[in-house]
Coordinates of C-alpha atoms in Angstrom, one line a residue:
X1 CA 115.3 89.8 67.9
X2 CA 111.9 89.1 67.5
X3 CA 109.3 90.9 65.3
X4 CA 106.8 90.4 62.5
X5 CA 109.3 91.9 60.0
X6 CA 112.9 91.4 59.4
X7 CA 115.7 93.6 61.0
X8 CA 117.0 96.7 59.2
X9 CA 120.3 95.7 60.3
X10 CA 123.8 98.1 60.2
X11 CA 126.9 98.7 61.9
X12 CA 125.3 99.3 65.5
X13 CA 122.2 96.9 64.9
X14 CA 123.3 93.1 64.1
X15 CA 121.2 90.6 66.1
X16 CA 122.6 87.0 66.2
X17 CA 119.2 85.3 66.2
X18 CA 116.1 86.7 64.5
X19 CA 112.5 84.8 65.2
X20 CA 110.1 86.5 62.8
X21 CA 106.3 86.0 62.9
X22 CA 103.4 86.9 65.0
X23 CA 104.9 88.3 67.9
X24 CA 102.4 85.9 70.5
X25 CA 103.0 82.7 69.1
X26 CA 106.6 83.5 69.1
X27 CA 106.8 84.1 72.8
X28 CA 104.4 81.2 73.3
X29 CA 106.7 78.6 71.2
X30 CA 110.0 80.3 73.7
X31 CA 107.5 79.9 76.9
X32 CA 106.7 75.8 76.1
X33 CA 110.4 75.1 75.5
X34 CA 112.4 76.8 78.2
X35 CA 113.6 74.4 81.0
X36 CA 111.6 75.8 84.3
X37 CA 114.9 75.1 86.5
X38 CA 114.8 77.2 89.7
X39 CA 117.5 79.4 89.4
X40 CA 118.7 81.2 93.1
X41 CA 117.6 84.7 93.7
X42 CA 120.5 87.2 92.9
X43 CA 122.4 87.7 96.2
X44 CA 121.2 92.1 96.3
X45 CA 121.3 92.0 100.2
X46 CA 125.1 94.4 100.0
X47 CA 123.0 96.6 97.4
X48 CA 119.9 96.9 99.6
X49 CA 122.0 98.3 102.4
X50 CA 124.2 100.5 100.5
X51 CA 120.7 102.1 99.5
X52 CA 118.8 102.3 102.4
X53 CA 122.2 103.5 103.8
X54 CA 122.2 106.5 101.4
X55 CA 118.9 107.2 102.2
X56 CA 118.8 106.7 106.1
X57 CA 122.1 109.5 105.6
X58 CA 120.6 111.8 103.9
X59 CA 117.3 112.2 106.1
X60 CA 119.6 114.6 108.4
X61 CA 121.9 116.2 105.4
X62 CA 121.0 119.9 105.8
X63 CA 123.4 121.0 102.6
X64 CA 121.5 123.9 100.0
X65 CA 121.6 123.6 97.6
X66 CA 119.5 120.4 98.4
X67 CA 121.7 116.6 97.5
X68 CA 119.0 114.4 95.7
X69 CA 119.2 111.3 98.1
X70 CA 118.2 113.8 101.0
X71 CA 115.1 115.0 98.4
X72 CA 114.3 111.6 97.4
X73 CA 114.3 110.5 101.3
X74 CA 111.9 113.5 101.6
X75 CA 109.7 112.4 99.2
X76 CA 109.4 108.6 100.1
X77 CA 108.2 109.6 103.5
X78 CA 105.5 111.9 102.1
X79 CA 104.2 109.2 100.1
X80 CA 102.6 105.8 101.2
X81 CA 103.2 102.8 100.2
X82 CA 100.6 102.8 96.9
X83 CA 101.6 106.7 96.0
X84 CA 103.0 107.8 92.7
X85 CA 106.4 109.0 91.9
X86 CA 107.0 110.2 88.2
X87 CA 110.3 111.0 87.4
X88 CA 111.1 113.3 84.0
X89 CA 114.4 112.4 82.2
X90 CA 117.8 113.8 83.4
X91 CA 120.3 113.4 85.8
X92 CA 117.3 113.0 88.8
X93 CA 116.3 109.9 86.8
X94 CA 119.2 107.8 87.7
X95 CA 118.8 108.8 91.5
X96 CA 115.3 107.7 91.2
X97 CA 116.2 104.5 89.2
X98 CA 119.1 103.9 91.9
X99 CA 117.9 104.6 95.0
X100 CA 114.2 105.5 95.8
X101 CA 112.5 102.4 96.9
X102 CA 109.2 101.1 95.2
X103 CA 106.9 99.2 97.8
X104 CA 104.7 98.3 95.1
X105 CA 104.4 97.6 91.1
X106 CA 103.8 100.4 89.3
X107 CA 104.3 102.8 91.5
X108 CA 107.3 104.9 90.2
X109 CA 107.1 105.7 86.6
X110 CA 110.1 106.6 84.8
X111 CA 110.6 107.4 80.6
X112 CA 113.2 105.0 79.8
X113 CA 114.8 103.8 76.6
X114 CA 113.3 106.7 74.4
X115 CA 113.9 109.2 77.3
X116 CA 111.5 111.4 76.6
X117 CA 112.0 114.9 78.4
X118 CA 108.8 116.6 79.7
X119 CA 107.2 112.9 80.1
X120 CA 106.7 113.5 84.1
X121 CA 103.7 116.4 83.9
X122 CA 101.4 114.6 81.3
X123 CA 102.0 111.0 82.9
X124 CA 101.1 112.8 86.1
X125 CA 98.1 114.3 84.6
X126 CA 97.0 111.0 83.2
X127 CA 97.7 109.0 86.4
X128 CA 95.7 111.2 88.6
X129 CA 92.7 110.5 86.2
X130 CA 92.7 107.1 86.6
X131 CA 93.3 106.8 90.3
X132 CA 92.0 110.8 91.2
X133 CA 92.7 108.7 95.0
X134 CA 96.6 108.3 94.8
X135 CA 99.1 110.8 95.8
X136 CA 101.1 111.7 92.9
X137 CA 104.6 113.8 92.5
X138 CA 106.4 114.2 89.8
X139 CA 110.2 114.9 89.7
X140 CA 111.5 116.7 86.8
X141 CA 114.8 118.9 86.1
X142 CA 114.7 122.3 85.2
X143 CA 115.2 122.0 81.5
X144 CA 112.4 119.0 81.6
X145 CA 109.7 120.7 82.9
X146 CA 110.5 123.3 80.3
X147 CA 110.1 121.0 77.9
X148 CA 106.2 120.6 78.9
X149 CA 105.2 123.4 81.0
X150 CA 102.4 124.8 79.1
X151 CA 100.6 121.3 80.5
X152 CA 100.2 123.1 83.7
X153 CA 97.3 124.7 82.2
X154 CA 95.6 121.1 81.2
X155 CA 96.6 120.3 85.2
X156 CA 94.5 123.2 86.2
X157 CA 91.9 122.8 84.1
X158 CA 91.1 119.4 84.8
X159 CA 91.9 120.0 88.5
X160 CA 94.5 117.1 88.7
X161 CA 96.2 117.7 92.3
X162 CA 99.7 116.4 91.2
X163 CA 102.9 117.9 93.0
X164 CA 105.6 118.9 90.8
X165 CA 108.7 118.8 92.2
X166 CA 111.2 120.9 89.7
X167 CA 115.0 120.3 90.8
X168 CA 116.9 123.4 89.5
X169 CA 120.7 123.9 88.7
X170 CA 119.8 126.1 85.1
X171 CA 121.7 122.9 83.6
X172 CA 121.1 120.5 81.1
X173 CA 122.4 118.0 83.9
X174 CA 122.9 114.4 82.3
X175 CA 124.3 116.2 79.0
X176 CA 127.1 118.3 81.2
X177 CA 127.4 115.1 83.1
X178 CA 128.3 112.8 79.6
X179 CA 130.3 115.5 77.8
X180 CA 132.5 115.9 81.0
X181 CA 132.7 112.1 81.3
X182 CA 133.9 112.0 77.2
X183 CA 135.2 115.5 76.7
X184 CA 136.5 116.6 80.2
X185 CA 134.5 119.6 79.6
X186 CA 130.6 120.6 78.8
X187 CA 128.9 123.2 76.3
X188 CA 125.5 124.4 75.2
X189 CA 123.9 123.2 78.1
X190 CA 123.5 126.3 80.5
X191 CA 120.2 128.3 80.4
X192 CA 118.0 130.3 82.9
X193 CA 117.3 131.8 85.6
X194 CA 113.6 131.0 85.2
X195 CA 111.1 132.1 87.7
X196 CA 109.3 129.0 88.1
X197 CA 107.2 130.1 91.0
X198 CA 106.0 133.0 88.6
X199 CA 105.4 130.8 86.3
X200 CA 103.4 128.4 87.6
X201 CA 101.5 130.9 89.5
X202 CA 100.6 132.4 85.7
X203 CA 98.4 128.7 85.2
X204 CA 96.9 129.5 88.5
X205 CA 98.5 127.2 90.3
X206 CA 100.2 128.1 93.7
X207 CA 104.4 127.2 94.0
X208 CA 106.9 128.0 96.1
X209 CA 110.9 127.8 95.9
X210 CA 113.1 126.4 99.0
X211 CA 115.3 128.2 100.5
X212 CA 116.9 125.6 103.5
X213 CA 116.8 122.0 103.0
X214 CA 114.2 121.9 105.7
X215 CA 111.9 124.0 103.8
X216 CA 111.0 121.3 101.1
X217 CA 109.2 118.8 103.5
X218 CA 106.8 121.5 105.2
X219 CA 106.6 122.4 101.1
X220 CA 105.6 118.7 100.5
X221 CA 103.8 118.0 103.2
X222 CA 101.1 121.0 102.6
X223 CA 101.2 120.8 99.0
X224 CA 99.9 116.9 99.3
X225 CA 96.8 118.3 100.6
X226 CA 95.8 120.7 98.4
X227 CA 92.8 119.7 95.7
X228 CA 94.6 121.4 92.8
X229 CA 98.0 121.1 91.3
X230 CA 101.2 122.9 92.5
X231 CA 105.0 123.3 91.9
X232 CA 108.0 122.9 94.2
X233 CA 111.0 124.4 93.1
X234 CA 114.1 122.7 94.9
X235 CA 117.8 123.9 94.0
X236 CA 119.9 121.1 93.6
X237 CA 123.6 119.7 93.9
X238 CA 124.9 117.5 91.5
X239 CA 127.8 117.5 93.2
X240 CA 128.2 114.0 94.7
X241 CA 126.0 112.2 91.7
X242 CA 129.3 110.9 89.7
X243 CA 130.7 108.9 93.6
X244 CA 127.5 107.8 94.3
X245 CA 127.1 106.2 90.7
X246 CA 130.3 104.7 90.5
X247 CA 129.4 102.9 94.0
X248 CA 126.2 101.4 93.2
X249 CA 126.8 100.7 89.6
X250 CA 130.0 98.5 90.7
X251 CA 127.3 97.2 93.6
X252 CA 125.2 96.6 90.9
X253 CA 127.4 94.8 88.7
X254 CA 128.7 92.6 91.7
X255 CA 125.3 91.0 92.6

């Protein structure tokens, strides 16, 4: 651990090795004494292809409720290569941290460690300030976007043309997902039905809600275009999410 104060240690926090001190000199004194050995380059070729593989798949999956590697695969052809993706917390985060390729730094922004719900509309706001040139789309769950909605006014107001893409199963997703993992059952997590096309329309800005899983590319498509900000509403199947996870994590844990 390294910080300018001491740990607060307890039972969950008990680092082996503290270096306390200004936090630059520290990592300055590390830098001059590690070897500079070339290590090889972890061997990620199996996990590249079982990626692109879920992705290539799911370009012609016409199941709707939409599966997210077929929305993701939607998404990373709408974008180029220097186009922002920010991802909300929930079960879509994983997908996103999984599979959706990045073709360059900073390019797909996602709230982890303190997984902040509601993170994806602000960041979006913020990110089409500072490059107003860049493509952004957020990805958020139902229950995260509700978490930060009223920021669709802000989005209006400042004109920021970000596309919000709002996947929606009226589920707290990745808390149903843990409690059946540790109880074999969920509870308090179902909510809704929200009219999000209503809602966003309330802000002034125009939405829409899929009804085939063709409809959310046109949706996409037209919405990049537009010089103010809008909302896709895609229902979603969570249904394959806990294979999927099991594959690439092992994949992940091989290389």
């Amino acid at each position: 651990m390294i910080d300018t104060v001491a740990a607060e240690i307890d039972e969950f926090f008990m680092p082996e090795v503290e270096l306390i001190g200004d936090i630059a000199h520290v990592l300055a004194r590390l830098a001059a004494g590690a070897s500079r050995k070339q290590s090889s380059p972890p061997q990620t070729d199996r996990l590249r292809q079982l990626v692109s593989g879920a992705l290539a798949d799911a370009a012609q999956d016409g199941h709707f409720p939409m599966r997210p590697p077929r929305v993701l695969s939607d998404i990373r052809r709408a974008l180029g290569r220097s186009d922002l993706l920010v991802s909300d917390v929930g079960l879509h985060k994983l997908w996103i941290g999984r599979i959706f390729p990045a073709h360059e730094p900073g390019t797909v922004l996602i709230a982890n460690g303190l997984a902040g719900m509601g993170f994806a509309l602000p960041t979006a706001i913020a990110a089409k300030l500072v490059d107003p040139h860049r493509k952004v789309v957020t990805v958020s769950g139902d229950g995260g976007f509700l978490m930060n909605c009223q920021e669709l006014e802000t989005a209006v107001r400042l004109q920021t043309a970000v596309v919000n893409v709002i996947w929606e199963n009226q589920q707290f997703g990745s808390i149903v997902w843990k409690q059946d993992k540790k109880f074999g059952r969920h509870f308090g997590v179902d909510f809704g039905p929200t009219d999000f096309v209503k809602l966003a329309e309330a802000f002034g800005a125009p939405a829409w809600r899929c009804t085939n899983a063709g409809d959310f590319s046109q949706r996409l498509a037209h919405a990049l275009t537009l010089d103010v900000p809008s909302v896709i509403v895609v229902p979603i199947d969570y249904s394959v999410d806990v294979a999927i996870s099991r594959e690439l994590g092992a994949e992940t844990v091989a290389t």
